[in-house]
CSV table of C-alpha atoms in Angstrom, one decimal:
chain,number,residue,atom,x,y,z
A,1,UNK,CA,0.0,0.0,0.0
A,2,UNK,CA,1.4,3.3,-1.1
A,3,UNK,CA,1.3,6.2,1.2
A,4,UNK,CA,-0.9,9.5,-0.4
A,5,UNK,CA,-0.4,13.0,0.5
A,6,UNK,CA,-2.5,16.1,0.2
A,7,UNK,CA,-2.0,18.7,-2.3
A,8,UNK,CA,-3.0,21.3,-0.5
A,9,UNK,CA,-0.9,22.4,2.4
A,10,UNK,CA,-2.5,22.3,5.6
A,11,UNK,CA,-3.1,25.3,7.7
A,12,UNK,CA,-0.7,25.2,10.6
A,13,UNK,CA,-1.0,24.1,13.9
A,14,UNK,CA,-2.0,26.4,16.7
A,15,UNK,CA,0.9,28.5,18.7
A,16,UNK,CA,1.7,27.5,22.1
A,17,UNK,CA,3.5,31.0,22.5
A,18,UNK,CA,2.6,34.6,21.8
A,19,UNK,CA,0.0,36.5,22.7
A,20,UNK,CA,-3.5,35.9,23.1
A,21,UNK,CA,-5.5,36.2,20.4
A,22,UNK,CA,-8.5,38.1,22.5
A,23,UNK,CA,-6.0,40.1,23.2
A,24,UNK,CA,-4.5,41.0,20.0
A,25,UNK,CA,-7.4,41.7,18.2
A,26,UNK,CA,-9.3,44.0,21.1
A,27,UNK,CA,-5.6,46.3,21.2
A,28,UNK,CA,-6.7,46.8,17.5
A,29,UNK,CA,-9.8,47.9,17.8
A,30,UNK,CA,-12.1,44.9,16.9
A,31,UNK,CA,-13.9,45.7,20.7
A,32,UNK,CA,-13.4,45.0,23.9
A,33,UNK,CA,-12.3,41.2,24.9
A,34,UNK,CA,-15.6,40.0,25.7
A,35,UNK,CA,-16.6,41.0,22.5
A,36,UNK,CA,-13.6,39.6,20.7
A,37,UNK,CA,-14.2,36.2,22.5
A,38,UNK,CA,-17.5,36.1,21.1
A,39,UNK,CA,-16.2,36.9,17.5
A,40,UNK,CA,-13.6,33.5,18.4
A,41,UNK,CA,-16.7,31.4,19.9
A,42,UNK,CA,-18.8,31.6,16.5
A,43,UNK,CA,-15.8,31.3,14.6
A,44,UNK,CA,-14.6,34.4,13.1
A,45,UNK,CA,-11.8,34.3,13.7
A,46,UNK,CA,-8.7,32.4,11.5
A,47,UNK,CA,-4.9,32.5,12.7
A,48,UNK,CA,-3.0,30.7,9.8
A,49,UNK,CA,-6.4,29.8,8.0
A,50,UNK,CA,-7.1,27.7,10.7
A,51,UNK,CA,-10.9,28.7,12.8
A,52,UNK,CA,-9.5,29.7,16.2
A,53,UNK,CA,-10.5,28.9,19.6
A,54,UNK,CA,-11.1,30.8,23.1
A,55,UNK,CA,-7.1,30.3,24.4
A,56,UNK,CA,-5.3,30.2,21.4
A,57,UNK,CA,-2.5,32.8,20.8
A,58,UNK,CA,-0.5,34.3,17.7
A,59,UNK,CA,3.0,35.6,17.1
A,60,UNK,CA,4.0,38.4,15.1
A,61,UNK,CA,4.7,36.3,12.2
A,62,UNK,CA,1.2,34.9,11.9
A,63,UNK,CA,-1.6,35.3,9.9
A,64,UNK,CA,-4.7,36.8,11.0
A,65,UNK,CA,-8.6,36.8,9.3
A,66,UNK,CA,-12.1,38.6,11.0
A,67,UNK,CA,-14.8,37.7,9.2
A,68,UNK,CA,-12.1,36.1,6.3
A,69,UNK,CA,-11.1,39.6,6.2
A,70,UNK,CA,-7.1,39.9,6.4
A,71,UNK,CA,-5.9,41.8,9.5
A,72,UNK,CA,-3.3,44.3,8.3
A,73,UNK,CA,0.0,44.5,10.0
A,74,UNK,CA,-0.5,48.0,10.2
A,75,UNK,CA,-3.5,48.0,12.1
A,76,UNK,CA,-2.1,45.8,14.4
A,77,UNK,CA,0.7,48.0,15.6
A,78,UNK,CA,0.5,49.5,18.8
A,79,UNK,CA,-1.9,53.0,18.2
A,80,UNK,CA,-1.8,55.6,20.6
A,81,UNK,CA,-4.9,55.6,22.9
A,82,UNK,CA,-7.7,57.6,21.3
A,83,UNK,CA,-11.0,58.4,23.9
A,84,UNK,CA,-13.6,60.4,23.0
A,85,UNK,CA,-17.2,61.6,24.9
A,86,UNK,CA,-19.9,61.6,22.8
A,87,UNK,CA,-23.8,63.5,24.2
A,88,UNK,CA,-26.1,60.9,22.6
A,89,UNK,CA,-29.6,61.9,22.0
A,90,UNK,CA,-32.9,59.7,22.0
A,91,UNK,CA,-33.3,58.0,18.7
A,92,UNK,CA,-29.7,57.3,18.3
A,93,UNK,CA,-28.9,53.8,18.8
A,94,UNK,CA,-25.1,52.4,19.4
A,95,UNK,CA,-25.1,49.3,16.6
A,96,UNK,CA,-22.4,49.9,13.5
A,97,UNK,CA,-25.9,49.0,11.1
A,98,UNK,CA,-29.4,48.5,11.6
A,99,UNK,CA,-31.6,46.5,9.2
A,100,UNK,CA,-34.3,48.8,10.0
A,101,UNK,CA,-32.4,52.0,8.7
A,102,UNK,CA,-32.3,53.9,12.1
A,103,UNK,CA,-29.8,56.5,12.8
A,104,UNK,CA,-26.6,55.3,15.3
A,105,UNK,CA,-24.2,56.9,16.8
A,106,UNK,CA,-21.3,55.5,14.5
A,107,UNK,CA,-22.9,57.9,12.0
A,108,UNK,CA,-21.2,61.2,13.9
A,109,UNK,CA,-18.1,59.6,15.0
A,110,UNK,CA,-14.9,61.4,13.8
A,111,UNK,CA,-12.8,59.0,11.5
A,112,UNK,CA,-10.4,56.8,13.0
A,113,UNK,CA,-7.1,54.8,11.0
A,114,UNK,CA,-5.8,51.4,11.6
A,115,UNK,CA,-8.6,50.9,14.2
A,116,UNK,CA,-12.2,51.4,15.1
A,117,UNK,CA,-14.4,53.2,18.0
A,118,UNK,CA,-15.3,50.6,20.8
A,119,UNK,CA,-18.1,51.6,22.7
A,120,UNK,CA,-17.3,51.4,26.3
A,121,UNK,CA,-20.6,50.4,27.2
A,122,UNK,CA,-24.1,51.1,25.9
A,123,UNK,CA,-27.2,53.1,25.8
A,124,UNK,CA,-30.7,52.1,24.6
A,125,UNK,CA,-32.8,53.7,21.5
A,126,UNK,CA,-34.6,55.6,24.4
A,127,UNK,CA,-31.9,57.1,26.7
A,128,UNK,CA,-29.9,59.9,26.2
A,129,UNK,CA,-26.3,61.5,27.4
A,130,UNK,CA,-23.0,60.4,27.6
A,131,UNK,CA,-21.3,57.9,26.4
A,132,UNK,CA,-17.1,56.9,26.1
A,133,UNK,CA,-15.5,55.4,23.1
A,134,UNK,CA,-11.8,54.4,22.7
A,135,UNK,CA,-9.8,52.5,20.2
A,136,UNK,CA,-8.3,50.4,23.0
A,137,UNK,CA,-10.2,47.1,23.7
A,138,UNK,CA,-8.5,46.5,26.6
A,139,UNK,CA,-9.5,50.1,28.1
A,140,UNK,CA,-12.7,49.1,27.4
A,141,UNK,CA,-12.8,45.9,28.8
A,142,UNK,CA,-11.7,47.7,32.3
A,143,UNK,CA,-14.0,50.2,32.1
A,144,UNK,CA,-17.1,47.8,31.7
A,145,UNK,CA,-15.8,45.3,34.1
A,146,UNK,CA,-17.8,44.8,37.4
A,147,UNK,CA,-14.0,44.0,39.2
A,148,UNK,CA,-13.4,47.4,38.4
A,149,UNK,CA,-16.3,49.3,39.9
A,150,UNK,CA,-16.7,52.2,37.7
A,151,UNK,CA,-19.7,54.3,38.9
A,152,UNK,CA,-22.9,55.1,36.2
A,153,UNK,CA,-24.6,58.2,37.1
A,154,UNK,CA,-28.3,59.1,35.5
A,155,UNK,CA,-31.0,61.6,35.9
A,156,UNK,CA,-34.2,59.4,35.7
A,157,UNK,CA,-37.8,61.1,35.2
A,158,UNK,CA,-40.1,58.7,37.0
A,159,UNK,CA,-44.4,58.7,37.1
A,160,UNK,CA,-45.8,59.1,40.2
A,161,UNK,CA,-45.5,59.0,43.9
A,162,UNK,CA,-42.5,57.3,45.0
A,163,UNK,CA,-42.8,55.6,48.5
A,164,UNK,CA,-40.2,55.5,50.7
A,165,UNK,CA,-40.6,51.7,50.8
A,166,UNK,CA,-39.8,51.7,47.4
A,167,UNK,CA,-36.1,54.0,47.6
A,168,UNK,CA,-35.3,51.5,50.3
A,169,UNK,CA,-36.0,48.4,48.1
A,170,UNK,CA,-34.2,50.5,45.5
A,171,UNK,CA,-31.3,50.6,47.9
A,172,UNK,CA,-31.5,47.2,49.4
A,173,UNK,CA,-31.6,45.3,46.1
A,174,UNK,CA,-34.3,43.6,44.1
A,175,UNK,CA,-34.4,40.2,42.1
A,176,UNK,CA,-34.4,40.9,38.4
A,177,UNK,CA,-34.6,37.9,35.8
A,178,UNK,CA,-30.9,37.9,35.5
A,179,UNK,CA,-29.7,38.3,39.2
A,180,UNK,CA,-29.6,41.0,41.8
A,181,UNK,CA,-29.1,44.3,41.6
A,182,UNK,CA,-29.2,47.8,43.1
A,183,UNK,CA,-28.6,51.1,43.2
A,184,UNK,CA,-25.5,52.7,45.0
A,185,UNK,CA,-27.0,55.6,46.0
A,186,UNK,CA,-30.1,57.6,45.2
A,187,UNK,CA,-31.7,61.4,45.7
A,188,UNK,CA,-34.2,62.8,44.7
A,189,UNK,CA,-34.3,66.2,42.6
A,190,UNK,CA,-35.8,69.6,43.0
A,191,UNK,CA,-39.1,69.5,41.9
A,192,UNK,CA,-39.1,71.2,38.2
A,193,UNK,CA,-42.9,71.6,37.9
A,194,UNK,CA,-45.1,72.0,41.4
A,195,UNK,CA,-48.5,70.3,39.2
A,196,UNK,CA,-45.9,67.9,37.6
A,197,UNK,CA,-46.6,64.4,38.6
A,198,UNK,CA,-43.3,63.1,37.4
A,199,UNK,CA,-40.2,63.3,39.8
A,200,UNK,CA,-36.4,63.7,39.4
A,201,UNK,CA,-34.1,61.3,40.8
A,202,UNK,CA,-30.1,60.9,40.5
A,203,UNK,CA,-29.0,57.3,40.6
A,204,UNK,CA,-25.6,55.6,40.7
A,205,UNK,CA,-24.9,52.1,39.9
A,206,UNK,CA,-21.7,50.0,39.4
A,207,UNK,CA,-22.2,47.7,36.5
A,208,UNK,CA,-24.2,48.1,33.2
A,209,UNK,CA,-26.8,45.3,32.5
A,210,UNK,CA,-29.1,45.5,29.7
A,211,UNK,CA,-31.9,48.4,30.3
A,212,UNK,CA,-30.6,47.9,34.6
A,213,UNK,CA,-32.0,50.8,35.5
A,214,UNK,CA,-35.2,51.1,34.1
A,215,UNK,CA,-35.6,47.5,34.8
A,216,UNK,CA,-34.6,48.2,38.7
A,217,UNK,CA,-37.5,51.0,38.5
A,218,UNK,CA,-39.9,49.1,36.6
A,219,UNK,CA,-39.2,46.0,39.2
A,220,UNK,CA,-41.7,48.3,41.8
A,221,UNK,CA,-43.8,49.0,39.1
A,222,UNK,CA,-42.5,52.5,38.7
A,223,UNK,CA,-42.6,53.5,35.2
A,224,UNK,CA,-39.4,55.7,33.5
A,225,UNK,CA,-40.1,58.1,31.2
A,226,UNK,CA,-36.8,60.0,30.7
A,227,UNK,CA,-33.4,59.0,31.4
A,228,UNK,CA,-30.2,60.6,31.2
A,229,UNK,CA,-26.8,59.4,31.9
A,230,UNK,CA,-24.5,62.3,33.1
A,231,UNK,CA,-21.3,60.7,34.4
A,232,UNK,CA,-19.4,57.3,33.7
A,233,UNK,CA,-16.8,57.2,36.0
A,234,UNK,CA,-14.5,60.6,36.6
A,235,UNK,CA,-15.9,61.7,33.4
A,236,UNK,CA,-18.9,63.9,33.3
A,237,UNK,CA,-21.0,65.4,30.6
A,238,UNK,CA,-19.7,68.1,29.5
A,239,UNK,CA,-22.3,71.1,29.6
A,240,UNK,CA,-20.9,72.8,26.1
A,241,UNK,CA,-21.2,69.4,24.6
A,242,UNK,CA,-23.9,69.9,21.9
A,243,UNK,CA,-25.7,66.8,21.0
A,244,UNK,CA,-24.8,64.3,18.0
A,245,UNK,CA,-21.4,65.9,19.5
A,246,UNK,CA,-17.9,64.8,20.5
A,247,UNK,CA,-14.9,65.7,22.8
A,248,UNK,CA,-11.5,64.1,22.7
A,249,UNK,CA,-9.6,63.9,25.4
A,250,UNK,CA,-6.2,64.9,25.7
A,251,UNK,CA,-2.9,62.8,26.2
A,252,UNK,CA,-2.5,63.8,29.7
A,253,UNK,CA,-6.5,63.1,30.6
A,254,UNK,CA,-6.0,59.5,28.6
A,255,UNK,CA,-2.8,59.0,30.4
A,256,UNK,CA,-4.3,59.3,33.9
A,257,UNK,CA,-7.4,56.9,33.0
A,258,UNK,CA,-4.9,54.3,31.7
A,259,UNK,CA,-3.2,54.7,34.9
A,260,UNK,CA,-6.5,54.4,37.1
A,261,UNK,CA,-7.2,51.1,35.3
A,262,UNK,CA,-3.6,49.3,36.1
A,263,UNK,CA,-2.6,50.1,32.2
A,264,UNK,CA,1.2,51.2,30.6
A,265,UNK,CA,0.6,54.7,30.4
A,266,UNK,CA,1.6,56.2,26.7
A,267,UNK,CA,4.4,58.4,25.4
A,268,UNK,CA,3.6,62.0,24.3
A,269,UNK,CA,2.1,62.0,20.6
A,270,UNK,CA,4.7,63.7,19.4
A,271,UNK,CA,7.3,62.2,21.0
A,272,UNK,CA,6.0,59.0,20.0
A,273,UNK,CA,6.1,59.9,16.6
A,274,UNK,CA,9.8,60.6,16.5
A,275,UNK,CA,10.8,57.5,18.1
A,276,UNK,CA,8.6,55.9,15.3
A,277,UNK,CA,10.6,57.7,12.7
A,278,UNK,CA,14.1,57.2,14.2
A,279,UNK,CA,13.1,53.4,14.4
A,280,UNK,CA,12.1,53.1,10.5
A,281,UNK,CA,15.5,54.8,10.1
A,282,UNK,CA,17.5,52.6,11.7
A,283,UNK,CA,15.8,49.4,9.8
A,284,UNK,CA,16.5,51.1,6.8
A,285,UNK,CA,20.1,51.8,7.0
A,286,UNK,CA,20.6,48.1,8.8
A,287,UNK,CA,22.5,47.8,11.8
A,288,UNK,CA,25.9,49.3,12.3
A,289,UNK,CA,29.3,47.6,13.2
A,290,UNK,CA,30.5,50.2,15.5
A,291,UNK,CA,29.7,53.6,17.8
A,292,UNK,CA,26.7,52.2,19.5
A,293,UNK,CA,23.9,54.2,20.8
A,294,UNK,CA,23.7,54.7,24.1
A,295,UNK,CA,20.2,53.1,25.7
A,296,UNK,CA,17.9,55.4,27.3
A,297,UNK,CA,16.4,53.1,30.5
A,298,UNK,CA,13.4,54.8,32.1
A,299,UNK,CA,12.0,53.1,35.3
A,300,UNK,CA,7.9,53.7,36.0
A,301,UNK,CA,6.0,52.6,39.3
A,302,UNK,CA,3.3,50.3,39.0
A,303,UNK,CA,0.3,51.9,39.0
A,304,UNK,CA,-1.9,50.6,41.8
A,305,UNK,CA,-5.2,50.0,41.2
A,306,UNK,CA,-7.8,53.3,41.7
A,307,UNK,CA,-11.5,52.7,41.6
A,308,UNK,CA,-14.2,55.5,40.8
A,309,UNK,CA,-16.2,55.6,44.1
């Protein structure tokens, strides 16, 4: 019996060492790691033109497909960290498309290369204010992460008369269909209207479930009719911020939230850009026999861990 062999080259195996590939792919811009494992879990994702699978990592040298789309080497290069707040208005929804034709928030968004806006979080159809978007996955992944305990903050318009058996419920914790949950702390508004029957609350909560709060609300049978988010974490909306509107932050303000979530803070933009250029330089000419540069060692603490509270 003769041995046959394949024609076609098959793809290689998996790498043992490297980088994980959630990883990878969320620094580029492809979403936050949760979301990226979910791209891996249906099978998105090729290293090698081999389907990946949650734990599998890549090297430089490899190969990478979303959606059998090639991932360009440029794009995954190390981009300096882009955040931007964004005042979103009823109406707008956060999906990239929508079958149905509706207007998202994607549509206002100020272009981006090698990379894409993550939202960190999101809001429904119905709710308006601020949201955060960054081209670092990983950012985002901290900044949504329960672990972390970055506070939500919204101004809710409720119906009706508001018992104080209710706020303490509201406080204590109620059973919704996908756990517990609660608010971290709540007041009540001035009154805008003395004949209004709606009221004004402020509300804080620590993780961001589908609909959470209106669902807490609507748990006491309390109907919302207007909510506004108004602060994620040390970041509150701006007042000058028109709607459909957005605000980058600067190097030093995305520095310092890098820092707060136990991330490598960056390099001035500038700065970074000539030690980009001296780099391509130095590949270009090859390396050199003699008169070696001196290295330039820089020693950082480790930032320790600061959550909003």
């Amino acid at each position: 019996m003769t041995e046959q062999t394949s024609t076609h080259p098959s793809p290689k195996a998996p790498t043992v060492a490297g980088e994980k590939l959630q990883k990878i792919l969320a620094r580029a811009g492809f979403g936050s790691r949760r979301s990226v494992e979910e791209m891996i879990s249906q099978g998105l994702v090729k290293v090698n033109g081999r389907t990946a699978t949650l734990g599998d990592r890549a090297m430089p040298a490899d190969t990478l497909k979303v959606n059998d789309q090639l991932v360009k080497e440029t794009r995954l290069e190390k981009q300096a960290t882009k955040v931007i707040l964004y005042n979103k208005p009823e109406g707008e929804i956060c999906s990239r498309k929508d079958e149905k034709g509706r207007e998202t928030i994607f549509d206002h968004l100020p272009r981006i290369y090698n990379g894409r806006w993550v939202s960190i979080g999101r809001l429904d159809i119905n709710t308006a204010g601020l949201l955060i978007l960054t081209n670092n996955g990983e950012l985002a992944n901290r900044m949504m992460h329960p672990s972390y305990e970055v506070e939500r903050e919204y101004s809710v318009r409720v119906f009706g008369e508001i018992t104080e058996e209710i706020l303490n419920n509201l406080r204590k914790g109620v059973m919704l269909e996908d756990g517990m949950a609660k608010f971290e702390r709540i007041t009540k508004l001035p009154q805008q209207d003395d004949d209004s029957i709606n009221q004004w609350y402020k509300v804080i909560i620590k993780e961001g479930r589908n609909r959470e709060v209106r669902r807490i609300w609507e748990s006491q049978g309390v109907q919302v009719n207007r909510l506004i988010r108004t602060r994620y974490g040390n970041f509150t909306l701006p007042r000058s911020l028109r709607r459909s509107k957005t605000e980058e932050l600067t190097w030093k303000q995305v520095n310092q939230l890098l820092k707060s979530l136990d991330l490598p803070e960056e390099p001035r933009p500038d700065l970074r850009h000539a030690a980009t250029l001296r780099e391509r330089e130095r590949n270009r000419k090859g390396p050199k026999s003699s008169a070696r540069r001196p290295s330039i060692k820089t020693t950082a603490k480790k930032p320790t861990r600061q959550h909003s509270k």
